[in-house]
PDB file of C-alpha atoms in Angstrom:
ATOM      1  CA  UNK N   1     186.271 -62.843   6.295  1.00 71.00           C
ATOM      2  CA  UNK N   2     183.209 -65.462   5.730  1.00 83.00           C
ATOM      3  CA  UNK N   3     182.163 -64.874   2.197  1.00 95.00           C
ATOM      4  CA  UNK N   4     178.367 -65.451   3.173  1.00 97.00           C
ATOM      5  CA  UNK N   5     176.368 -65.594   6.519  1.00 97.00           C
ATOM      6  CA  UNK N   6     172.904 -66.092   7.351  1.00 97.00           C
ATOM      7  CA  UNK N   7     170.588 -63.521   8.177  1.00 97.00           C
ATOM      8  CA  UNK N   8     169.856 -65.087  11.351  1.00 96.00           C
ATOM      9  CA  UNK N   9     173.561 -64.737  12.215  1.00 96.00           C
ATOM     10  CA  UNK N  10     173.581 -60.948  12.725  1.00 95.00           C
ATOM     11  CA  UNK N  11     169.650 -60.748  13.908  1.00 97.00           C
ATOM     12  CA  UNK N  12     169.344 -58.544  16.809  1.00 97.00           C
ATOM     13  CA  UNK N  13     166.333 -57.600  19.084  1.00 97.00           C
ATOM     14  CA  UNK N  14     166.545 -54.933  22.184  1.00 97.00           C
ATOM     15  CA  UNK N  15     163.704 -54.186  24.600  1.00 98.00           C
ATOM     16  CA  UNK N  16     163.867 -50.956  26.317  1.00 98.00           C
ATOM     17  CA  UNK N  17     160.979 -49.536  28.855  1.00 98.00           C
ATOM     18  CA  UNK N  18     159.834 -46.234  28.130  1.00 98.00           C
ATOM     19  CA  UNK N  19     160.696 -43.832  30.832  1.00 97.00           C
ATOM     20  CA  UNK N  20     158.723 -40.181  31.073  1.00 97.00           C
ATOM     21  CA  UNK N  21     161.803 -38.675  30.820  1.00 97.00           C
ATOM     22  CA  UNK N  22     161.886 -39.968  26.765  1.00 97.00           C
ATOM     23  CA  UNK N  23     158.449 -38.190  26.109  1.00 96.00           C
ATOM     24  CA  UNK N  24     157.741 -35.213  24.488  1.00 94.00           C
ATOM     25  CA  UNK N  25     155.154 -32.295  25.249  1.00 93.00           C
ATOM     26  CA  UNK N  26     152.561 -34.147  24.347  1.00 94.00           C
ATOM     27  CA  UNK N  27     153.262 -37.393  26.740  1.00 93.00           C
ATOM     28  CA  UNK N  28     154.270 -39.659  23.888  1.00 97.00           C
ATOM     29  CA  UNK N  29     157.316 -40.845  23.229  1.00 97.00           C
ATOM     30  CA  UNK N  30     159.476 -38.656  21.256  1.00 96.00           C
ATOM     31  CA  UNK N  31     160.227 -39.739  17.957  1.00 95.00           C
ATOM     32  CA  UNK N  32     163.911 -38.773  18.032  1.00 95.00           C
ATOM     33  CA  UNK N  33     164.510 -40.613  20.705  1.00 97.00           C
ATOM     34  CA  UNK N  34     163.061 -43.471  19.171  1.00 97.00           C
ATOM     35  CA  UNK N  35     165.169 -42.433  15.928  1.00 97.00           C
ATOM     36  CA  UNK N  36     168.120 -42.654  18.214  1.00 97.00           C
ATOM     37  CA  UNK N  37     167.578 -46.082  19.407  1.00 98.00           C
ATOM     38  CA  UNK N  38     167.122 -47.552  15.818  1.00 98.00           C
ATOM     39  CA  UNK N  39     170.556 -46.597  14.620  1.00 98.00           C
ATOM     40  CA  UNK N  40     171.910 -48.506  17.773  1.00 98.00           C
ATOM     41  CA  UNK N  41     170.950 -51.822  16.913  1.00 98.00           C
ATOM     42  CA  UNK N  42     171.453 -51.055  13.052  1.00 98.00           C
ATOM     43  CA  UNK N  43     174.764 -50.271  13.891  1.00 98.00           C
ATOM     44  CA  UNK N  44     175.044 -53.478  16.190  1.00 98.00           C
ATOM     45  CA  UNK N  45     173.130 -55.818  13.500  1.00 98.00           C
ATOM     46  CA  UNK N  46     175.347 -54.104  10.359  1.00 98.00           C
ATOM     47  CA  UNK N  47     178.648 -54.388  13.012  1.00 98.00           C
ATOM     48  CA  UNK N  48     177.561 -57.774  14.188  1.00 98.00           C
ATOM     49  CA  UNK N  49     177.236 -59.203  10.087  1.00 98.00           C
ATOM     50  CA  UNK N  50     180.274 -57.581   8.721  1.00 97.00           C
ATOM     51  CA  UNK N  51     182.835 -57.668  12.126  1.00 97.00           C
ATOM     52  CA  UNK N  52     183.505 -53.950  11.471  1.00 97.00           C
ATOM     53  CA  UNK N  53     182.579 -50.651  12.743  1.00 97.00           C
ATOM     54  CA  UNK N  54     179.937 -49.467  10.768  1.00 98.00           C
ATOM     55  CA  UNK N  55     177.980 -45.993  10.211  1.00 98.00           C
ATOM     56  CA  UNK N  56     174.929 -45.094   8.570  1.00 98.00           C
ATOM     57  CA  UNK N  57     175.011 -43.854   4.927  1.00 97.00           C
ATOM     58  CA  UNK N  58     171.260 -42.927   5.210  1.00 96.00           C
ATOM     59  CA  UNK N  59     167.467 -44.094   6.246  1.00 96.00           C
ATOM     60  CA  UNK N  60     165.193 -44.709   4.394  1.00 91.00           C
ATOM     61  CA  UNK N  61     161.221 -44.326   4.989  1.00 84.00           C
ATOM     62  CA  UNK N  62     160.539 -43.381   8.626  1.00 90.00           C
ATOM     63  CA  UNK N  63     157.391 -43.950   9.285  1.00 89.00           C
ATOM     64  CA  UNK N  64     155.791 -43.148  12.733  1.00 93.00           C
ATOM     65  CA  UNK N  65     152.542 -45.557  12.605  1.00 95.00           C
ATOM     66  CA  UNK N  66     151.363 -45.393  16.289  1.00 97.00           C
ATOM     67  CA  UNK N  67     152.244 -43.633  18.912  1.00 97.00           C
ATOM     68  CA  UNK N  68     154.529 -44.659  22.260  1.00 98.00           C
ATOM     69  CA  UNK N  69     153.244 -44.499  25.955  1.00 97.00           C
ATOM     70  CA  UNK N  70     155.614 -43.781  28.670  1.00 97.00           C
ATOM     71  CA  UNK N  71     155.191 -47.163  30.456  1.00 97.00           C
ATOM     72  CA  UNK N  72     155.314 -49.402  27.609  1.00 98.00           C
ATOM     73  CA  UNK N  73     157.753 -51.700  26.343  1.00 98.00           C
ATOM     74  CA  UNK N  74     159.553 -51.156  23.192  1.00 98.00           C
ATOM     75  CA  UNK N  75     161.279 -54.065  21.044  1.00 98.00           C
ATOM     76  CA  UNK N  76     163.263 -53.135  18.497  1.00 98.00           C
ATOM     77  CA  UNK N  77     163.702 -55.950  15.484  1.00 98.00           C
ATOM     78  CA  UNK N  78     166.567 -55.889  13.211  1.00 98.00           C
ATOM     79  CA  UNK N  79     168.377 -57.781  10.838  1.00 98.00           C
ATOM     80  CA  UNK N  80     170.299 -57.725   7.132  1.00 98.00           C
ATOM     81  CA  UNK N  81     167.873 -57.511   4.994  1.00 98.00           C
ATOM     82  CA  UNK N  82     170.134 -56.735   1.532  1.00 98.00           C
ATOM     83  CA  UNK N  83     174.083 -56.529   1.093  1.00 98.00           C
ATOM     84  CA  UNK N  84     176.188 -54.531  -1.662  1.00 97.00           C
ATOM     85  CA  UNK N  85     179.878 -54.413  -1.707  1.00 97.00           C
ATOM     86  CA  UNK N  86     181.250 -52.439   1.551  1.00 98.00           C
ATOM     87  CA  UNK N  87     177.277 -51.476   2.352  1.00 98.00           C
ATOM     88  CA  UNK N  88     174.404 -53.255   4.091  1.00 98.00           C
ATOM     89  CA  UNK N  89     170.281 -52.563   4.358  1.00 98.00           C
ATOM     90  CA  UNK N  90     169.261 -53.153   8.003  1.00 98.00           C
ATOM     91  CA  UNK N  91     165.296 -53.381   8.197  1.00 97.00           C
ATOM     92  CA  UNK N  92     163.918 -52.530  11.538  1.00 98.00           C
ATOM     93  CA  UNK N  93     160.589 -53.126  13.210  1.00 97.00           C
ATOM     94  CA  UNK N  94     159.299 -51.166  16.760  1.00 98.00           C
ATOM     95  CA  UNK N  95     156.472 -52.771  18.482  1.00 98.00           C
ATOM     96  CA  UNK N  96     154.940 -51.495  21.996  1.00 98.00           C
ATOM     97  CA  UNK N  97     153.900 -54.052  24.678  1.00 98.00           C
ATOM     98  CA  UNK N  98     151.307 -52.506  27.304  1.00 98.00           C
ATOM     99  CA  UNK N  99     152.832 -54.637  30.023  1.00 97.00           C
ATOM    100  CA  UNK N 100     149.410 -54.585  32.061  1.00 96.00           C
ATOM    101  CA  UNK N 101     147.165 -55.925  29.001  1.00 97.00           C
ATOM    102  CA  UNK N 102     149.802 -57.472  27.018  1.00 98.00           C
ATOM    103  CA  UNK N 103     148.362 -55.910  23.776  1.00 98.00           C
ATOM    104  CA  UNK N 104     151.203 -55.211  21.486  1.00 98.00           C
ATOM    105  CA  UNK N 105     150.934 -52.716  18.348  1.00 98.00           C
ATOM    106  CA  UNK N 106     153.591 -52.253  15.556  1.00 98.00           C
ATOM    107  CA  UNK N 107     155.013 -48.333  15.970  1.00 97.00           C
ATOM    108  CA  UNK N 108     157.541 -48.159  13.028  1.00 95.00           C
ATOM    109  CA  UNK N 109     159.249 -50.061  10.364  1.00 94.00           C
ATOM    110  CA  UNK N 110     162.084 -48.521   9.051  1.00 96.00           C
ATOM    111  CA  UNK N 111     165.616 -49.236   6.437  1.00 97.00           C
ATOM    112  CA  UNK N 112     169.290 -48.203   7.723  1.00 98.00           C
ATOM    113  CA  UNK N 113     171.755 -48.270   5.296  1.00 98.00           C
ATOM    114  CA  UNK N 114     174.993 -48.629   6.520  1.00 98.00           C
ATOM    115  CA  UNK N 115     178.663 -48.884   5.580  1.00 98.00           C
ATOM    116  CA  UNK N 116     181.185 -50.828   6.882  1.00 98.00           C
ATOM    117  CA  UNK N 117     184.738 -49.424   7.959  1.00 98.00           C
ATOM    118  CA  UNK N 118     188.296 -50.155   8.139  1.00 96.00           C
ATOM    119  CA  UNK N 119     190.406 -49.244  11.092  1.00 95.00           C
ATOM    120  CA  UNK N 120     191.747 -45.826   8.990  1.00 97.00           C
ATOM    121  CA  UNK N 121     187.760 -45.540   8.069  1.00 96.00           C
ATOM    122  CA  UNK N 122     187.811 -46.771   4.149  1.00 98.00           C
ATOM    123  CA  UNK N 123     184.866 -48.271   3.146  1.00 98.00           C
ATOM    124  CA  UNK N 124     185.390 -52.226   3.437  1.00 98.00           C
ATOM    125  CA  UNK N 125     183.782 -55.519   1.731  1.00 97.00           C
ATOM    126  CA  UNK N 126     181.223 -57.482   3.767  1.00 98.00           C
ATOM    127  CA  UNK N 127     180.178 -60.831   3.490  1.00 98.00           C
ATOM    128  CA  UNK N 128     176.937 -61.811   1.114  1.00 97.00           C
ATOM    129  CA  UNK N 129     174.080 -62.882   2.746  1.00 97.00           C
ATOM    130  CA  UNK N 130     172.695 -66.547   2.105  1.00 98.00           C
ATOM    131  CA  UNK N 131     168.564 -66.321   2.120  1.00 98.00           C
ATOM    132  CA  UNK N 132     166.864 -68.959   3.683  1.00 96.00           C
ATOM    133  CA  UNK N 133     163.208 -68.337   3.396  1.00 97.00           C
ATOM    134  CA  UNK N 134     160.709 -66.697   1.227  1.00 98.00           C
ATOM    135  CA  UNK N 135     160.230 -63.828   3.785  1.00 97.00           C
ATOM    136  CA  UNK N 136     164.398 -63.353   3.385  1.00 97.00           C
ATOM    137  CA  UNK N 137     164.310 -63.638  -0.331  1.00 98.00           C
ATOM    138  CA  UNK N 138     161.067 -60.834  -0.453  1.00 98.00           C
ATOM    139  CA  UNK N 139     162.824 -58.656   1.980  1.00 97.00           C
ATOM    140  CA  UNK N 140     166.193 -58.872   0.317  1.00 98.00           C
ATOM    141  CA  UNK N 141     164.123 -57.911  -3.029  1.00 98.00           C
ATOM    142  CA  UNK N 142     162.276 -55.327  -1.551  1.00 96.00           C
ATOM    143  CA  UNK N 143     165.346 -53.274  -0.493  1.00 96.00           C
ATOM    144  CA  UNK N 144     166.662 -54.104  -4.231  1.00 96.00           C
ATOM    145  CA  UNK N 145     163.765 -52.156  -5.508  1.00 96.00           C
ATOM    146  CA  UNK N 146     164.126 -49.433  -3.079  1.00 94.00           C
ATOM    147  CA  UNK N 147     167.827 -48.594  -4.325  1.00 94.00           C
ATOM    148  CA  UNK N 148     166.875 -48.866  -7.822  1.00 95.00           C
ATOM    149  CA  UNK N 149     164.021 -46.518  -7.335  1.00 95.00           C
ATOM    150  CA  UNK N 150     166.149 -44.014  -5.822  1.00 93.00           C
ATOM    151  CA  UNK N 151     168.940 -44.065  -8.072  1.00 93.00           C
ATOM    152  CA  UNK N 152     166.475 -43.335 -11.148  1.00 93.00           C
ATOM    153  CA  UNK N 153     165.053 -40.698  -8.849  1.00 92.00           C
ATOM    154  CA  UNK N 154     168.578 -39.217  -8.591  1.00 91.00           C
ATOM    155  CA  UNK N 155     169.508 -39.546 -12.407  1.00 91.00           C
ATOM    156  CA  UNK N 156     166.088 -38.374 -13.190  1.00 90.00           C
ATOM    157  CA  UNK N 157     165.876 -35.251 -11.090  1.00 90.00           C
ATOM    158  CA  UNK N 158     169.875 -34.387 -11.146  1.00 87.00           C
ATOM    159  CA  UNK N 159     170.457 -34.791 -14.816  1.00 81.00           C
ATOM    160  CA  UNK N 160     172.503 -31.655 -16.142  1.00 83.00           C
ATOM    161  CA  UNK N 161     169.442 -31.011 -19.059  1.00 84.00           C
ATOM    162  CA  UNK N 162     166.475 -31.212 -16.190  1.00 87.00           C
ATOM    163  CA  UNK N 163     164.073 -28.371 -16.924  1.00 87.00           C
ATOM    164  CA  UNK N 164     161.030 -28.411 -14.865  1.00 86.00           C
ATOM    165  CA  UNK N 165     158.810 -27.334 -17.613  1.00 85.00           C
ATOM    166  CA  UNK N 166     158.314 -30.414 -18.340  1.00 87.00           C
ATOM    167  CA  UNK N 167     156.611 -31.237 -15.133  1.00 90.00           C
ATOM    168  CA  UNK N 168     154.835 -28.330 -14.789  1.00 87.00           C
ATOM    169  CA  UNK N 169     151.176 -30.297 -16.359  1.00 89.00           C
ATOM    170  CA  UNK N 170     152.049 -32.684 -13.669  1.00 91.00           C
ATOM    171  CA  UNK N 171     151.852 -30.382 -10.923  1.00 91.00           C
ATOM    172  CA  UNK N 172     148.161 -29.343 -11.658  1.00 89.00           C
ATOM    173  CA  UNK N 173     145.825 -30.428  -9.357  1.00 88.00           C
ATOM    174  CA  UNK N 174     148.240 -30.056  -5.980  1.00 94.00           C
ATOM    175  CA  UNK N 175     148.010 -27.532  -3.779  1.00 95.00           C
ATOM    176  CA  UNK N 176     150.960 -25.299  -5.377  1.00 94.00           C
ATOM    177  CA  UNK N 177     151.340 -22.029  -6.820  1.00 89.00           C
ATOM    178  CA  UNK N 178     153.963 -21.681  -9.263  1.00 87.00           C
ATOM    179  CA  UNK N 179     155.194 -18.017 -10.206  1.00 88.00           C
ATOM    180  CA  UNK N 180     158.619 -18.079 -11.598  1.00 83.00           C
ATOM    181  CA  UNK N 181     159.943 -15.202 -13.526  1.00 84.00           C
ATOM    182  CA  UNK N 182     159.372 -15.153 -16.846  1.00 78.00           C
ATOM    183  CA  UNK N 183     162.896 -16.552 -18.373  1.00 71.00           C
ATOM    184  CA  UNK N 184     163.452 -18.934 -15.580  1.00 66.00           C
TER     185      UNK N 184
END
């Protein structure tokens, strides 16, 4: 195994015409099948990086900026954007091309986490990642962040003493109703 690659080493990029049979009742393309396409090539990009079958340990932020027309053509841009031990951050961008105009909008970023696998499906090391530009170094940061925010999250909200009271002055001013028992 190479202790480090490059993140252009395992960059992918797909382009996929939108058919009406991938829309949804409204005539847009359905986000699912979007969804479905984006774990592809983070599977491919995480597979491609670490030589091993990968799966996906959970996505982060989905979120649906413009919508798809059947007609237009999707590109799908991935690549390692952060590496742990046996896990990797795949960062994803979907842009549609009107192929008559040529005008091209961005439709979705998104951030795969996945996990590489042994043949008897144990987790397994992957290679670092060496950073070559500023954009590599912000995005590797970026999904740094991300995990540390949502492990504090976790130990915040999961500790064994949580008690919501004291979030409840939080809450004021949302649109919730709280009306718990009285010992709760």
């Amino acid at each position: 195994m190479e202790a480090y690659k490059k993140v252009d080493a395992s960059r992918i990029s797909i382009s996929e015409l939108m058919l009406p049979s991938h829309s949804n009742f409204s005539g847009k393309i359905h986000g699912g099948y979007i969804l479905g396409l984006m774990d592809q090539i983070a599977f491919a990009c995480a597979s491609k990086h670490s030589k091993m079958y990968c799966v996906t340990a959970s996505v982060d932020t989905v979120d649906f900026l413009n919508p798809i027309e059947v007609g237009e053509l999707v590109t799908m841009k991935a690549s390692v954007n952060y590496v742990g031990k046996t896990s990797m951050v795949v960062g994803i961008r979907v842009e549609a091309e009107n192929i008559q105009t040529g005008k091209i909008k961005h439709c979705n970023s998104s951030y795969f986490t996945m996990v590489a696998k042994d043949n008897n499906g144990k987790s397994i090391e992957v290679p670092g990642l060496i950073l070559n530009d500023k954009t590599e170094v912000k995005r590797y940061l970026k999904s740094l962040k991300r995990i540390e925010t949502k492990k504090a999250r976790q130990e915040e909200f999961d500790h064994q003493n949580f008690s919501h009271q004291d979030y409840l002055e939080q809450l004021k001013g949302y649109k919730v109703k709280i009306e718990l028992p009285e010992n709760y």
